[in-house]
Amino acid sequence: MKPRLHKILSKKKFEKNDIVELLSETDSVEKNKIRQKAYSIKRKKLSNAVYFRGLIEYSNICSRNCFYCGVRAGNTHVNRYQLSDKEVLEAVDYAWKNKFASIVIQSGERKDNDFVRKIDNLLKKIKQNTNNEIGITLSCGEQSEETYKKWFESGAHRYLLRIETTNEKLFNKIHPVNEEVNFASRLKALELIKKTGYQTGTGVMIGLPFQLIDDLANDLMFFKDFDIDMVGMGPYIECNNTPLSIHNNILQPLNERFELSLLMISVLRIMMKDINIASSTALQAIHPMGREKGLLAGANVIMPNITPLKHRVDYLLYKYKPGTNEKCDTVKSRLENNIKLLDEEIAYGKWGDSKHFFAKRKNKFNSATQSEN
Ligand code: SAM
């Protein structure tokens, strides 16, 4: 290992320039050293457990117009759908019976009463039908404090809202911003999610046009400063019929975005040892073993898609989306085989909450009791 890299990796805390240096590494032997360090931390702190979250893509109806996203409101080439309660509950039943123990409900963003009520009722039914045995993560975008509270009280206990990028100028290039919806509103939403009591997750897209290594280093520092509990980040992948695709000619090649995403996972794992990190589906869109490689880079969560097959092609966020015609059982047994080969173990029947979330709470409690004494 280069002495410089060795010095950085032996530090207790990274400075910004350390992170930039790690993310700029191009030598594959050196990159492997970074990954190995991250993976050994993952094994030591979080064992060889891999947690499954059954991903339910609830609806592609969206009120937002994010310039990178295939299901953006303005994309007229999308066949819009919303799952019926029965379809959601059947998917949940599959997850429950197969001991996935946790699900994620992800959806295009809507704030109207009908949507808020539908999700709320579903949460209650899911808890009831599974004897409270299923853990629920929501990924339904920016909502009011009242809605976050309502859904929390009805049974969701983790919430994922990607900041997408912490560079506000870049954020403004990839989103239509107005007085109501902007970088500040995204940050505020994350604060509200945390305040409500959710295990709070965020993430970014990696390899966006105009994005620099410096931006990605700031993203990782943001996760640390915000004391986030979970991260789901992955490569930006171009999508037809989106405004951002006019910049496809300046994108890094897909394999470089892939490699950089793995490096982001590894550096984050070294910085935040006990958080949950998802190995994103977008990694698998670039490489058939992408999610497994994400695990070896330091991730500990995988989200197998359990959306009814007929709707998967309509939740097309980006090109090359994998698994649009693969049955849940096929994916499950492939992941089982691959994960076993890595000497990792799927933690069936366990929620797999963020250890960091509970460690934080314990620390807070201890310092409160100490100051009382
Ligand atoms: N509406 C919710 C929200 O905004 O959080 C959840 C749905 S949104 C489609 C889920 C995530 O998909 C976004 O946070 C974004 O990072 C990711 N995504 C959308 N388009 C993408 C693309 N072209 N490449 C990679 N990820 C993309």
mmCIF file of C-alpha atoms and ligand atoms in Angstrom:
data_model
loop_
_atom_site.group_PDB
_atom_site.id
_atom_site.type_symbol
_atom_site.label_atom_id
_atom_site.label_comp_id
_atom_site.label_asym_id
_atom_site.label_seq_id
_atom_site.Cartn_x
_atom_site.Cartn_y
_atom_site.Cartn_z
ATOM 1 C CA MET A 1 0.000 0.000 0.000
ATOM 2 C CA LYS A 2 1.224 3.530 -0.778
ATOM 3 C CA PRO A 3 2.567 5.071 2.467
ATOM 4 C CA ARG A 4 0.283 8.090 1.983
ATOM 5 C CA LEU A 5 -2.806 5.870 1.720
ATOM 6 C CA HIS A 6 -1.657 3.834 4.696
ATOM 7 C CA LYS A 7 -1.346 7.047 6.732
ATOM 8 C CA ILE A 8 -4.853 8.199 5.826
ATOM 9 C CA LEU A 9 -6.412 4.815 6.526
ATOM 10 C CA SER A 10 -4.819 4.687 9.978
ATOM 11 C CA LYS A 11 -6.366 8.013 11.018
ATOM 12 C CA LYS A 12 -9.193 8.026 13.580
ATOM 13 C CA LYS A 13 -11.028 10.802 11.757
ATOM 14 C CA PHE A 14 -10.813 11.898 8.136
ATOM 15 C CA GLU A 15 -10.391 15.518 7.122
ATOM 16 C CA LYS A 16 -12.002 16.681 3.900
ATOM 17 C CA ASN A 17 -8.719 16.407 1.947
ATOM 18 C CA ASP A 18 -8.284 12.798 3.144
ATOM 19 C CA ILE A 19 -11.686 11.911 1.726
ATOM 20 C CA VAL A 20 -10.898 13.652 -1.557
ATOM 21 C CA GLU A 21 -7.678 11.699 -1.784
ATOM 22 C CA LEU A 22 -9.365 8.360 -1.102
ATOM 23 C CA LEU A 23 -12.130 9.016 -3.627
ATOM 24 C CA SER A 24 -9.575 10.097 -6.230
ATOM 25 C CA GLU A 25 -7.686 6.810 -6.054
ATOM 26 C CA THR A 26 -7.606 5.124 -9.471
ATOM 27 C CA ASP A 27 -5.144 2.304 -8.909
ATOM 28 C CA SER A 28 -7.134 -0.913 -8.560
ATOM 29 C CA VAL A 29 -4.756 -2.484 -6.012
ATOM 30 C CA GLU A 30 -5.005 0.598 -3.795
ATOM 31 C CA LYS A 31 -8.776 0.755 -4.219
ATOM 32 C CA ASN A 32 -8.944 -2.855 -3.085
ATOM 33 C CA LYS A 33 -7.060 -1.945 0.081
ATOM 34 C CA ILE A 34 -9.659 0.711 0.866
ATOM 35 C CA ARG A 35 -12.449 -1.794 0.242
ATOM 36 C CA GLN A 36 -10.768 -4.429 2.390
ATOM 37 C CA LYS A 37 -10.477 -2.003 5.275
ATOM 38 C CA ALA A 38 -14.157 -1.063 4.959
ATOM 39 C CA TYR A 39 -15.233 -4.680 4.719
ATOM 40 C CA SER A 40 -13.246 -5.701 7.787
ATOM 41 C CA ILE A 41 -14.947 -2.884 9.744
ATOM 42 C CA LYS A 42 -18.326 -4.059 8.526
ATOM 43 C CA ARG A 43 -17.570 -7.628 9.650
ATOM 44 C CA LYS A 44 -16.220 -6.528 13.027
ATOM 45 C CA LYS A 45 -19.008 -4.071 13.880
ATOM 46 C CA LEU A 46 -21.993 -5.608 12.128
ATOM 47 C CA SER A 47 -20.972 -9.283 11.671
ATOM 48 C CA ASN A 48 -21.561 -11.104 8.392
ATOM 49 C CA ALA A 49 -25.283 -10.286 8.431
ATOM 50 C CA VAL A 50 -27.037 -8.965 5.319
ATOM 51 C CA TYR A 51 -30.515 -7.563 5.889
ATOM 52 C CA PHE A 52 -33.229 -7.869 3.265
ATOM 53 C CA ARG A 53 -35.847 -5.147 2.689
ATOM 54 C CA GLY A 54 -38.585 -6.161 0.276
ATOM 55 C CA LEU A 55 -38.972 -3.161 -2.038
ATOM 56 C CA ILE A 56 -42.522 -2.233 -3.019
ATOM 57 C CA GLU A 57 -42.689 0.411 -5.763
ATOM 58 C CA TYR A 58 -46.102 1.697 -4.733
ATOM 59 C CA SER A 59 -46.794 4.248 -7.452
ATOM 60 C CA ASN A 60 -45.083 6.098 -10.288
ATOM 61 C CA ILE A 61 -47.530 8.995 -10.074
ATOM 62 C CA CYS A 62 -45.373 11.945 -9.084
ATOM 63 C CA SER A 63 -45.959 15.642 -8.585
ATOM 64 C CA ARG A 64 -42.259 16.501 -8.942
ATOM 65 C CA ASN A 65 -40.227 17.130 -12.030
ATOM 66 C CA CYS A 66 -36.681 16.150 -11.042
ATOM 67 C CA PHE A 67 -34.617 16.508 -14.225
ATOM 68 C CA TYR A 68 -32.918 13.108 -13.865
ATOM 69 C CA CYS A 69 -35.872 10.889 -13.032
ATOM 70 C CA GLY A 70 -37.804 8.653 -15.421
ATOM 71 C CA VAL A 71 -41.093 8.953 -13.521
ATOM 72 C CA ARG A 72 -41.017 12.768 -13.314
ATOM 73 C CA ALA A 73 -44.468 14.352 -13.690
ATOM 74 C CA GLY A 74 -43.647 15.845 -17.102
ATOM 75 C CA ASN A 75 -42.646 12.545 -18.715
ATOM 76 C CA THR A 76 -45.594 11.742 -20.972
ATOM 77 C CA HIS A 77 -44.093 8.385 -22.027
ATOM 78 C CA VAL A 78 -44.904 6.783 -18.661
ATOM 79 C CA ASN A 79 -47.805 4.410 -18.078
ATOM 80 C CA ARG A 80 -48.915 5.647 -14.638
ATOM 81 C CA TYR A 81 -50.073 3.202 -11.938
ATOM 82 C CA GLN A 82 -50.784 2.961 -8.257
ATOM 83 C CA LEU A 83 -50.882 -0.450 -6.584
ATOM 84 C CA SER A 84 -54.168 -1.537 -5.042
ATOM 85 C CA ASP A 85 -54.183 -2.299 -1.305
ATOM 86 C CA LYS A 86 -54.563 -5.967 -2.208
ATOM 87 C CA GLU A 87 -51.429 -5.901 -4.367
ATOM 88 C CA VAL A 88 -49.432 -4.212 -1.591
ATOM 89 C CA LEU A 89 -50.661 -6.622 1.062
ATOM 90 C CA GLU A 90 -49.881 -9.636 -1.139
ATOM 91 C CA ALA A 91 -46.318 -8.350 -1.625
ATOM 92 C CA VAL A 92 -46.007 -7.793 2.132
ATOM 93 C CA ASP A 93 -47.301 -11.297 2.730
ATOM 94 C CA TYR A 94 -44.574 -12.672 0.455
ATOM 95 C CA ALA A 95 -41.920 -10.762 2.406
ATOM 96 C CA TRP A 96 -43.357 -11.829 5.753
ATOM 97 C CA LYS A 97 -43.711 -15.518 4.877
ATOM 98 C CA ASN A 98 -40.188 -15.546 3.465
ATOM 99 C CA LYS A 99 -38.850 -13.910 6.634
ATOM 100 C CA PHE A 100 -37.562 -10.765 4.918
ATOM 101 C CA ALA A 101 -38.681 -9.064 8.160
ATOM 102 C CA SER A 102 -38.623 -5.574 6.643
ATOM 103 C CA ILE A 103 -40.134 -3.833 3.661
ATOM 104 C CA VAL A 104 -39.647 -0.469 1.950
ATOM 105 C CA ILE A 105 -42.589 1.370 0.432
ATOM 106 C CA GLN A 106 -41.247 3.719 -2.212
ATOM 107 C CA SER A 107 -43.360 6.016 -4.314
ATOM 108 C CA GLY A 108 -43.520 9.001 -6.578
ATOM 109 C CA GLU A 109 -44.156 12.032 -4.388
ATOM 110 C CA ARG A 110 -47.664 13.208 -3.611
ATOM 111 C CA LYS A 111 -48.865 15.273 -0.696
ATOM 112 C CA ASP A 112 -52.623 15.223 -1.286
ATOM 113 C CA ASN A 113 -54.956 13.948 1.421
ATOM 114 C CA ASP A 114 -55.967 10.903 -0.556
ATOM 115 C CA PHE A 115 -52.339 9.723 -0.879
ATOM 116 C CA VAL A 116 -51.488 10.485 2.760
ATOM 117 C CA ARG A 117 -54.568 8.591 3.932
ATOM 118 C CA LYS A 118 -53.931 5.609 1.633
ATOM 119 C CA ILE A 119 -50.365 5.172 2.919
ATOM 120 C CA ASP A 120 -51.582 5.610 6.479
ATOM 121 C CA ASN A 121 -54.253 2.922 6.114
ATOM 122 C CA LEU A 122 -51.778 0.589 4.456
ATOM 123 C CA LEU A 123 -49.314 0.992 7.315
ATOM 124 C CA LYS A 124 -51.990 0.033 9.829
ATOM 125 C CA LYS A 125 -53.125 -2.963 7.778
ATOM 126 C CA ILE A 126 -49.551 -4.174 7.244
ATOM 127 C CA LYS A 127 -48.875 -4.057 10.980
ATOM 128 C CA GLN A 128 -52.152 -5.842 11.713
ATOM 129 C CA ASN A 129 -51.755 -8.540 9.057
ATOM 130 C CA THR A 130 -48.199 -9.383 10.111
ATOM 131 C CA ASN A 131 -48.757 -9.266 13.907
ATOM 132 C CA ASN A 132 -46.422 -6.279 13.990
ATOM 133 C CA GLU A 133 -43.603 -8.497 12.782
ATOM 134 C CA ILE A 134 -42.634 -6.512 9.685
ATOM 135 C CA GLY A 135 -40.357 -3.468 9.944
ATOM 136 C CA ILE A 136 -41.372 -0.635 7.606
ATOM 137 C CA THR A 137 -39.216 1.927 5.821
ATOM 138 C CA LEU A 138 -40.922 4.677 3.846
ATOM 139 C CA SER A 139 -39.456 6.498 0.866
ATOM 140 C CA CYS A 140 -42.265 8.795 -0.206
ATOM 141 C CA GLY A 141 -40.490 12.122 -0.537
ATOM 142 C CA GLU A 142 -40.960 15.478 1.169
ATOM 143 C CA GLN A 143 -44.043 15.663 3.372
ATOM 144 C CA SER A 144 -45.383 17.939 6.107
ATOM 145 C CA GLU A 145 -44.399 17.393 9.735
ATOM 146 C CA GLU A 146 -47.953 16.299 10.422
ATOM 147 C CA THR A 147 -47.767 13.592 7.758
ATOM 148 C CA TYR A 148 -44.397 12.327 8.968
ATOM 149 C CA LYS A 149 -45.876 12.073 12.469
ATOM 150 C CA LYS A 150 -49.044 10.361 11.295
ATOM 151 C CA TRP A 151 -47.149 7.699 9.352
ATOM 152 C CA PHE A 152 -44.721 7.182 12.238
ATOM 153 C CA GLU A 153 -47.595 6.635 14.658
ATOM 154 C CA SER A 154 -49.165 4.183 12.214
ATOM 155 C CA GLY A 155 -46.093 1.962 12.182
ATOM 156 C CA ALA A 156 -43.356 3.230 9.832
ATOM 157 C CA HIS A 157 -40.117 3.585 11.737
ATOM 158 C CA ARG A 158 -37.481 4.279 9.095
ATOM 159 C CA TYR A 159 -37.589 6.960 6.419
ATOM 160 C CA LEU A 160 -35.324 7.384 3.435
ATOM 161 C CA LEU A 161 -35.041 10.742 1.695
ATOM 162 C CA ARG A 162 -31.999 11.267 -0.482
ATOM 163 C CA ILE A 163 -30.518 14.738 -0.416
ATOM 164 C CA GLU A 164 -29.385 13.781 -3.969
ATOM 165 C CA THR A 165 -26.364 16.132 -3.752
ATOM 166 C CA THR A 166 -25.236 18.507 -1.012
ATOM 167 C CA ASN A 167 -23.898 21.008 -3.535
ATOM 168 C CA GLU A 168 -26.755 23.491 -3.671
ATOM 169 C CA LYS A 169 -25.729 24.838 -7.081
ATOM 170 C CA LEU A 170 -25.687 21.343 -8.516
ATOM 171 C CA PHE A 171 -28.985 20.586 -6.738
ATOM 172 C CA ASN A 172 -30.491 23.573 -8.528
ATOM 173 C CA LYS A 173 -29.189 22.313 -11.870
ATOM 174 C CA ILE A 174 -30.883 18.932 -11.512
ATOM 175 C CA HIS A 175 -34.196 20.078 -10.001
ATOM 176 C CA PRO A 176 -36.721 22.705 -10.962
ATOM 177 C CA VAL A 177 -36.666 24.833 -7.825
ATOM 178 C CA ASN A 178 -39.203 27.329 -6.594
ATOM 179 C CA GLU A 179 -40.082 29.025 -3.319
ATOM 180 C CA GLU A 180 -41.680 25.924 -1.890
ATOM 181 C CA VAL A 181 -39.445 23.182 -3.206
ATOM 182 C CA ASN A 182 -35.703 23.712 -3.083
ATOM 183 C CA PHE A 183 -32.513 22.639 -1.342
ATOM 184 C CA ALA A 184 -33.617 24.215 1.946
ATOM 185 C CA SER A 185 -36.951 22.383 1.872
ATOM 186 C CA ARG A 186 -35.134 19.074 1.291
ATOM 187 C CA LEU A 187 -32.875 19.718 4.277
ATOM 188 C CA LYS A 188 -35.817 20.803 6.395
ATOM 189 C CA ALA A 189 -37.674 17.606 5.471
ATOM 190 C CA LEU A 190 -34.696 15.530 6.623
ATOM 191 C CA GLU A 191 -34.621 17.454 9.904
ATOM 192 C CA LEU A 192 -38.332 16.790 10.404
ATOM 193 C CA ILE A 193 -37.898 13.084 9.700
ATOM 194 C CA LYS A 194 -35.171 12.903 12.325
ATOM 195 C CA LYS A 195 -37.159 14.980 14.819
ATOM 196 C CA THR A 196 -40.206 12.739 14.396
ATOM 197 C CA GLY A 197 -38.133 9.793 15.608
ATOM 198 C CA TYR A 198 -37.543 7.790 12.448
ATOM 199 C CA GLN A 199 -34.279 6.011 11.772
ATOM 200 C CA THR A 200 -33.264 8.546 9.192
ATOM 201 C CA GLY A 201 -31.747 7.679 5.854
ATOM 202 C CA THR A 202 -30.408 9.761 3.049
ATOM 203 C CA GLY A 203 -28.115 9.419 0.056
ATOM 204 C CA VAL A 204 -26.823 10.905 -3.159
ATOM 205 C CA MET A 205 -26.434 10.054 -6.810
ATOM 206 C CA ILE A 206 -22.845 9.449 -7.862
ATOM 207 C CA GLY A 207 -21.473 10.539 -11.227
ATOM 208 C CA LEU A 208 -24.000 13.264 -11.983
ATOM 209 C CA PRO A 209 -23.055 15.663 -14.769
ATOM 210 C CA PHE A 210 -21.028 18.584 -13.328
ATOM 211 C CA GLN A 211 -20.406 16.727 -10.045
ATOM 212 C CA LEU A 212 -16.833 16.848 -8.713
ATOM 213 C CA ILE A 213 -14.960 14.569 -6.306
ATOM 214 C CA ASP A 214 -14.970 17.555 -3.989
ATOM 215 C CA ASP A 215 -18.809 17.477 -3.982
ATOM 216 C CA LEU A 216 -18.834 13.782 -3.140
ATOM 217 C CA ALA A 217 -16.404 14.359 -0.274
ATOM 218 C CA ASN A 218 -18.766 17.041 1.033
ATOM 219 C CA ASP A 219 -21.664 14.574 0.713
ATOM 220 C CA LEU A 220 -19.864 12.069 2.946
ATOM 221 C CA MET A 221 -19.034 14.793 5.463
ATOM 222 C CA PHE A 222 -22.686 15.822 5.452
ATOM 223 C CA PHE A 223 -23.795 12.273 6.332
ATOM 224 C CA LYS A 224 -21.386 12.323 9.245
ATOM 225 C CA ASP A 225 -22.308 15.824 10.463
ATOM 226 C CA PHE A 226 -26.017 15.081 10.186
ATOM 227 C CA ASP A 227 -25.354 11.880 12.144
ATOM 228 C CA ILE A 228 -27.417 9.878 9.712
ATOM 229 C CA ASP A 229 -28.597 6.345 10.574
ATOM 230 C CA MET A 230 -28.836 4.821 7.118
ATOM 231 C CA VAL A 231 -27.528 5.601 3.654
ATOM 232 C CA GLY A 232 -28.710 4.472 0.241
ATOM 233 C CA MET A 233 -26.555 5.908 -2.515
ATOM 234 C CA GLY A 234 -25.677 4.721 -5.971
ATOM 235 C CA PRO A 235 -24.601 5.674 -9.451
ATOM 236 C CA TYR A 236 -26.559 8.208 -11.451
ATOM 237 C CA ILE A 237 -27.763 6.420 -14.568
ATOM 238 C CA GLU A 238 -29.033 8.357 -17.527
ATOM 239 C CA CYS A 239 -32.700 8.063 -18.445
ATOM 240 C CA ASN A 240 -34.438 8.694 -21.760
ATOM 241 C CA ASN A 241 -36.988 11.488 -21.929
ATOM 242 C CA THR A 242 -35.451 13.462 -19.074
ATOM 243 C CA PRO A 243 -34.015 16.980 -19.329
ATOM 244 C CA LEU A 244 -30.726 15.905 -17.725
ATOM 245 C CA SER A 245 -30.050 13.495 -20.589
ATOM 246 C CA ILE A 246 -28.885 16.422 -22.749
ATOM 247 C CA HIS A 247 -25.670 16.169 -20.722
ATOM 248 C CA ASN A 248 -25.088 12.455 -21.411
ATOM 249 C CA ASN A 249 -22.045 13.380 -23.494
ATOM 250 C CA ILE A 250 -20.160 14.668 -20.449
ATOM 251 C CA LEU A 251 -20.913 11.709 -18.165
ATOM 252 C CA GLN A 252 -18.146 9.473 -16.860
ATOM 253 C CA PRO A 253 -18.333 5.971 -18.381
ATOM 254 C CA LEU A 254 -20.724 3.668 -16.497
ATOM 255 C CA ASN A 255 -17.915 1.483 -15.135
ATOM 256 C CA GLU A 256 -16.214 4.538 -13.603
ATOM 257 C CA ARG A 257 -19.468 5.637 -11.943
ATOM 258 C CA PHE A 258 -19.783 2.085 -10.662
ATOM 259 C CA GLU A 259 -16.255 2.014 -9.235
ATOM 260 C CA LEU A 260 -16.704 5.437 -7.661
ATOM 261 C CA SER A 261 -19.960 4.304 -6.041
ATOM 262 C CA LEU A 262 -18.181 1.330 -4.466
ATOM 263 C CA LEU A 263 -15.467 3.634 -3.199
ATOM 264 C CA MET A 264 -18.082 5.981 -1.714
ATOM 265 C CA ILE A 265 -19.584 3.020 0.176
ATOM 266 C CA SER A 266 -16.173 1.976 1.486
ATOM 267 C CA VAL A 267 -15.070 5.416 2.632
ATOM 268 C CA LEU A 268 -18.416 5.976 4.316
ATOM 269 C CA ARG A 269 -18.213 2.620 6.098
ATOM 270 C CA ILE A 270 -14.794 3.604 7.456
ATOM 271 C CA MET A 271 -16.218 6.960 8.605
ATOM 272 C CA MET A 272 -19.511 5.643 10.015
ATOM 273 C CA LYS A 273 -18.909 2.143 11.290
ATOM 274 C CA ASP A 274 -22.334 1.160 12.631
ATOM 275 C CA ILE A 275 -24.819 2.722 10.205
ATOM 276 C CA ASN A 276 -26.874 0.705 7.721
ATOM 277 C CA ILE A 277 -25.672 1.111 4.144
ATOM 278 C CA ALA A 278 -27.763 -0.234 1.286
ATOM 279 C CA SER A 279 -26.194 -1.784 -1.753
ATOM 280 C CA SER A 280 -28.354 0.008 -4.318
ATOM 281 C CA THR A 281 -30.262 -1.524 -7.211
ATOM 282 C CA ALA A 282 -28.553 0.981 -9.537
ATOM 283 C CA LEU A 283 -25.275 -0.893 -8.909
ATOM 284 C CA GLN A 284 -26.920 -4.007 -10.306
ATOM 285 C CA ALA A 285 -28.097 -2.014 -13.330
ATOM 286 C CA ILE A 286 -24.438 -1.571 -14.296
ATOM 287 C CA HIS A 287 -23.006 -4.930 -13.225
ATOM 288 C CA PRO A 288 -24.948 -8.207 -12.747
ATOM 289 C CA MET A 289 -23.091 -8.751 -9.444
ATOM 290 C CA GLY A 290 -23.255 -5.058 -8.529
ATOM 291 C CA ARG A 291 -25.136 -5.458 -5.264
ATOM 292 C CA GLU A 292 -22.888 -8.296 -4.124
ATOM 293 C CA LYS A 293 -19.858 -6.103 -4.867
ATOM 294 C CA GLY A 294 -21.525 -3.385 -2.807
ATOM 295 C CA LEU A 295 -21.607 -5.800 0.146
ATOM 296 C CA LEU A 296 -17.897 -6.478 -0.198
ATOM 297 C CA ALA A 297 -17.318 -2.720 -0.268
ATOM 298 C CA GLY A 298 -18.975 -2.375 3.159
ATOM 299 C CA ALA A 299 -22.765 -2.277 2.604
ATOM 300 C CA ASN A 300 -25.041 -4.486 4.746
ATOM 301 C CA VAL A 301 -28.549 -4.079 3.286
ATOM 302 C CA ILE A 302 -30.123 -5.307 0.034
ATOM 303 C CA MET A 303 -33.583 -4.433 -1.219
ATOM 304 C CA PRO A 304 -34.964 -7.244 -3.413
ATOM 305 C CA ASN A 305 -37.807 -5.959 -5.555
ATOM 306 C CA ILE A 306 -41.158 -7.520 -4.593
ATOM 307 C CA THR A 307 -43.380 -5.178 -6.637
ATOM 308 C CA PRO A 308 -45.958 -7.152 -8.699
ATOM 309 C CA LEU A 309 -44.168 -8.060 -11.958
ATOM 310 C CA LYS A 310 -46.636 -6.353 -14.267
ATOM 311 C CA HIS A 311 -45.824 -2.914 -12.808
ATOM 312 C CA ARG A 312 -42.039 -3.113 -12.613
ATOM 313 C CA VAL A 313 -41.375 -1.841 -16.146
ATOM 314 C CA ASP A 314 -43.446 1.244 -15.352
ATOM 315 C CA TYR A 315 -41.265 2.256 -12.401
ATOM 316 C CA LEU A 316 -38.373 3.048 -14.682
ATOM 317 C CA LEU A 317 -36.232 5.645 -12.927
ATOM 318 C CA TYR A 318 -33.249 5.066 -15.221
ATOM 319 C CA LYS A 319 -32.029 2.986 -18.176
ATOM 320 C CA TYR A 320 -30.972 -0.649 -17.700
ATOM 321 C CA LYS A 321 -33.203 -1.192 -14.631
ATOM 322 C CA PRO A 322 -32.600 -4.832 -13.635
ATOM 323 C CA GLY A 323 -35.134 -7.464 -12.577
ATOM 324 C CA THR A 324 -38.177 -6.115 -14.422
ATOM 325 C CA ASN A 325 -39.234 -9.623 -15.410
ATOM 326 C CA GLU A 326 -37.710 -11.768 -12.686
ATOM 327 C CA LYS A 327 -39.890 -13.588 -10.178
ATOM 328 C CA CYS A 328 -39.278 -12.890 -6.478
ATOM 329 C CA ASP A 329 -38.302 -16.528 -5.829
ATOM 330 C CA THR A 330 -35.730 -16.509 -8.642
ATOM 331 C CA VAL A 331 -34.045 -13.388 -7.279
ATOM 332 C CA LYS A 332 -34.221 -14.697 -3.736
ATOM 333 C CA SER A 333 -32.470 -17.968 -4.525
ATOM 334 C CA ARG A 334 -29.833 -16.248 -6.675
ATOM 335 C CA LEU A 335 -29.057 -13.801 -3.883
ATOM 336 C CA GLU A 336 -28.961 -16.674 -1.379
ATOM 337 C CA ASN A 337 -26.364 -18.502 -3.473
ATOM 338 C CA ASN A 338 -24.257 -15.431 -4.199
ATOM 339 C CA ILE A 339 -24.314 -14.186 -0.617
ATOM 340 C CA LYS A 340 -23.309 -17.602 0.687
ATOM 341 C CA LEU A 341 -20.344 -17.595 -1.701
ATOM 342 C CA LEU A 342 -19.227 -14.310 -0.132
ATOM 343 C CA ASP A 343 -19.360 -15.981 3.305
ATOM 344 C CA GLU A 344 -22.074 -13.509 4.279
ATOM 345 C CA GLU A 345 -25.408 -14.571 5.737
ATOM 346 C CA ILE A 346 -28.906 -13.263 5.055
ATOM 347 C CA ALA A 347 -30.337 -12.366 8.462
ATOM 348 C CA TYR A 348 -33.777 -13.862 7.836
ATOM 349 C CA GLY A 349 -36.375 -12.949 10.434
ATOM 350 C CA LYS A 350 -34.415 -9.974 11.793
ATOM 351 C CA TRP A 351 -35.451 -6.345 11.276
ATOM 352 C CA GLY A 352 -31.853 -5.208 11.018
ATOM 353 C CA ASP A 353 -32.374 -1.754 12.471
ATOM 354 C CA SER A 354 -29.552 0.758 12.365
ATOM 355 C CA LYS A 355 -27.200 0.077 15.275
ATOM 356 C CA HIS A 356 -26.082 3.659 15.054
ATOM 357 C CA PHE A 357 -29.596 4.891 15.816
ATOM 358 C CA PHE A 358 -29.727 3.006 19.106
ATOM 359 C CA ALA A 359 -26.124 3.806 20.067
ATOM 360 C CA LYS A 360 -26.948 7.523 19.638
ATOM 361 C CA ARG A 361 -30.016 7.220 21.827
ATOM 362 C CA LYS A 362 -28.061 5.406 24.520
ATOM 363 C CA ASN A 363 -25.345 8.090 24.491
ATOM 364 C CA LYS A 364 -27.952 10.844 24.734
ATOM 365 C CA PHE A 365 -29.629 9.087 27.646
ATOM 366 C CA ASN A 366 -26.304 8.551 29.441
ATOM 367 C CA SER A 367 -25.229 12.176 29.083
ATOM 368 C CA ALA A 368 -28.677 13.359 30.238
ATOM 369 C CA THR A 369 -28.508 11.216 33.379
ATOM 370 C CA GLN A 370 -24.927 12.288 34.023
ATOM 371 C CA SER A 371 -25.845 15.974 33.884
ATOM 372 C CA GLU A 372 -28.794 15.337 36.211
ATOM 373 C CA ASN A 373 -26.515 13.713 38.804
HETATM 374 N N1 SAM B 1 -40.194 10.367 -4.371
HETATM 375 C C1 SAM B 1 -39.327 9.823 -3.397
HETATM 376 C C2 SAM B 1 -38.125 10.715 -3.153
HETATM 377 O O1 SAM B 1 -37.928 11.656 -3.890
HETATM 378 O O2 SAM B 1 -37.405 10.451 -2.203
HETATM 379 C C3 SAM B 1 -38.892 8.402 -3.699
HETATM 380 C C4 SAM B 1 -38.864 7.987 -5.134
HETATM 381 S S1 SAM B 1 -37.449 8.588 -6.015
HETATM 382 C C5 SAM B 1 -37.829 8.004 -7.614
HETATM 383 C C6 SAM B 1 -36.185 7.505 -5.407
HETATM 384 C C7 SAM B 1 -34.764 7.828 -5.792
HETATM 385 O O3 SAM B 1 -34.502 7.428 -7.130
HETATM 386 C C8 SAM B 1 -34.347 9.272 -5.772
HETATM 387 O O4 SAM B 1 -34.033 9.688 -4.487
HETATM 388 C C9 SAM B 1 -33.165 9.307 -6.741
HETATM 389 O O5 SAM B 1 -31.924 9.403 -6.078
HETATM 390 C C10 SAM B 1 -33.264 7.971 -7.484
HETATM 391 N N2 SAM B 1 -33.197 8.198 -8.946
HETATM 392 C C11 SAM B 1 -34.095 8.817 -9.718
HETATM 393 N N3 SAM B 1 -33.633 8.915 -10.974
HETATM 394 C C12 SAM B 1 -32.410 8.339 -11.000
HETATM 395 C C13 SAM B 1 -31.421 8.138 -11.997
HETATM 396 N N4 SAM B 1 -31.617 8.574 -13.241
HETATM 397 N N5 SAM B 1 -30.276 7.517 -11.648
HETATM 398 C C14 SAM B 1 -30.096 7.067 -10.389
HETATM 399 N N6 SAM B 1 -30.976 7.238 -9.397
HETATM 400 C C15 SAM B 1 -32.129 7.871 -9.695
#
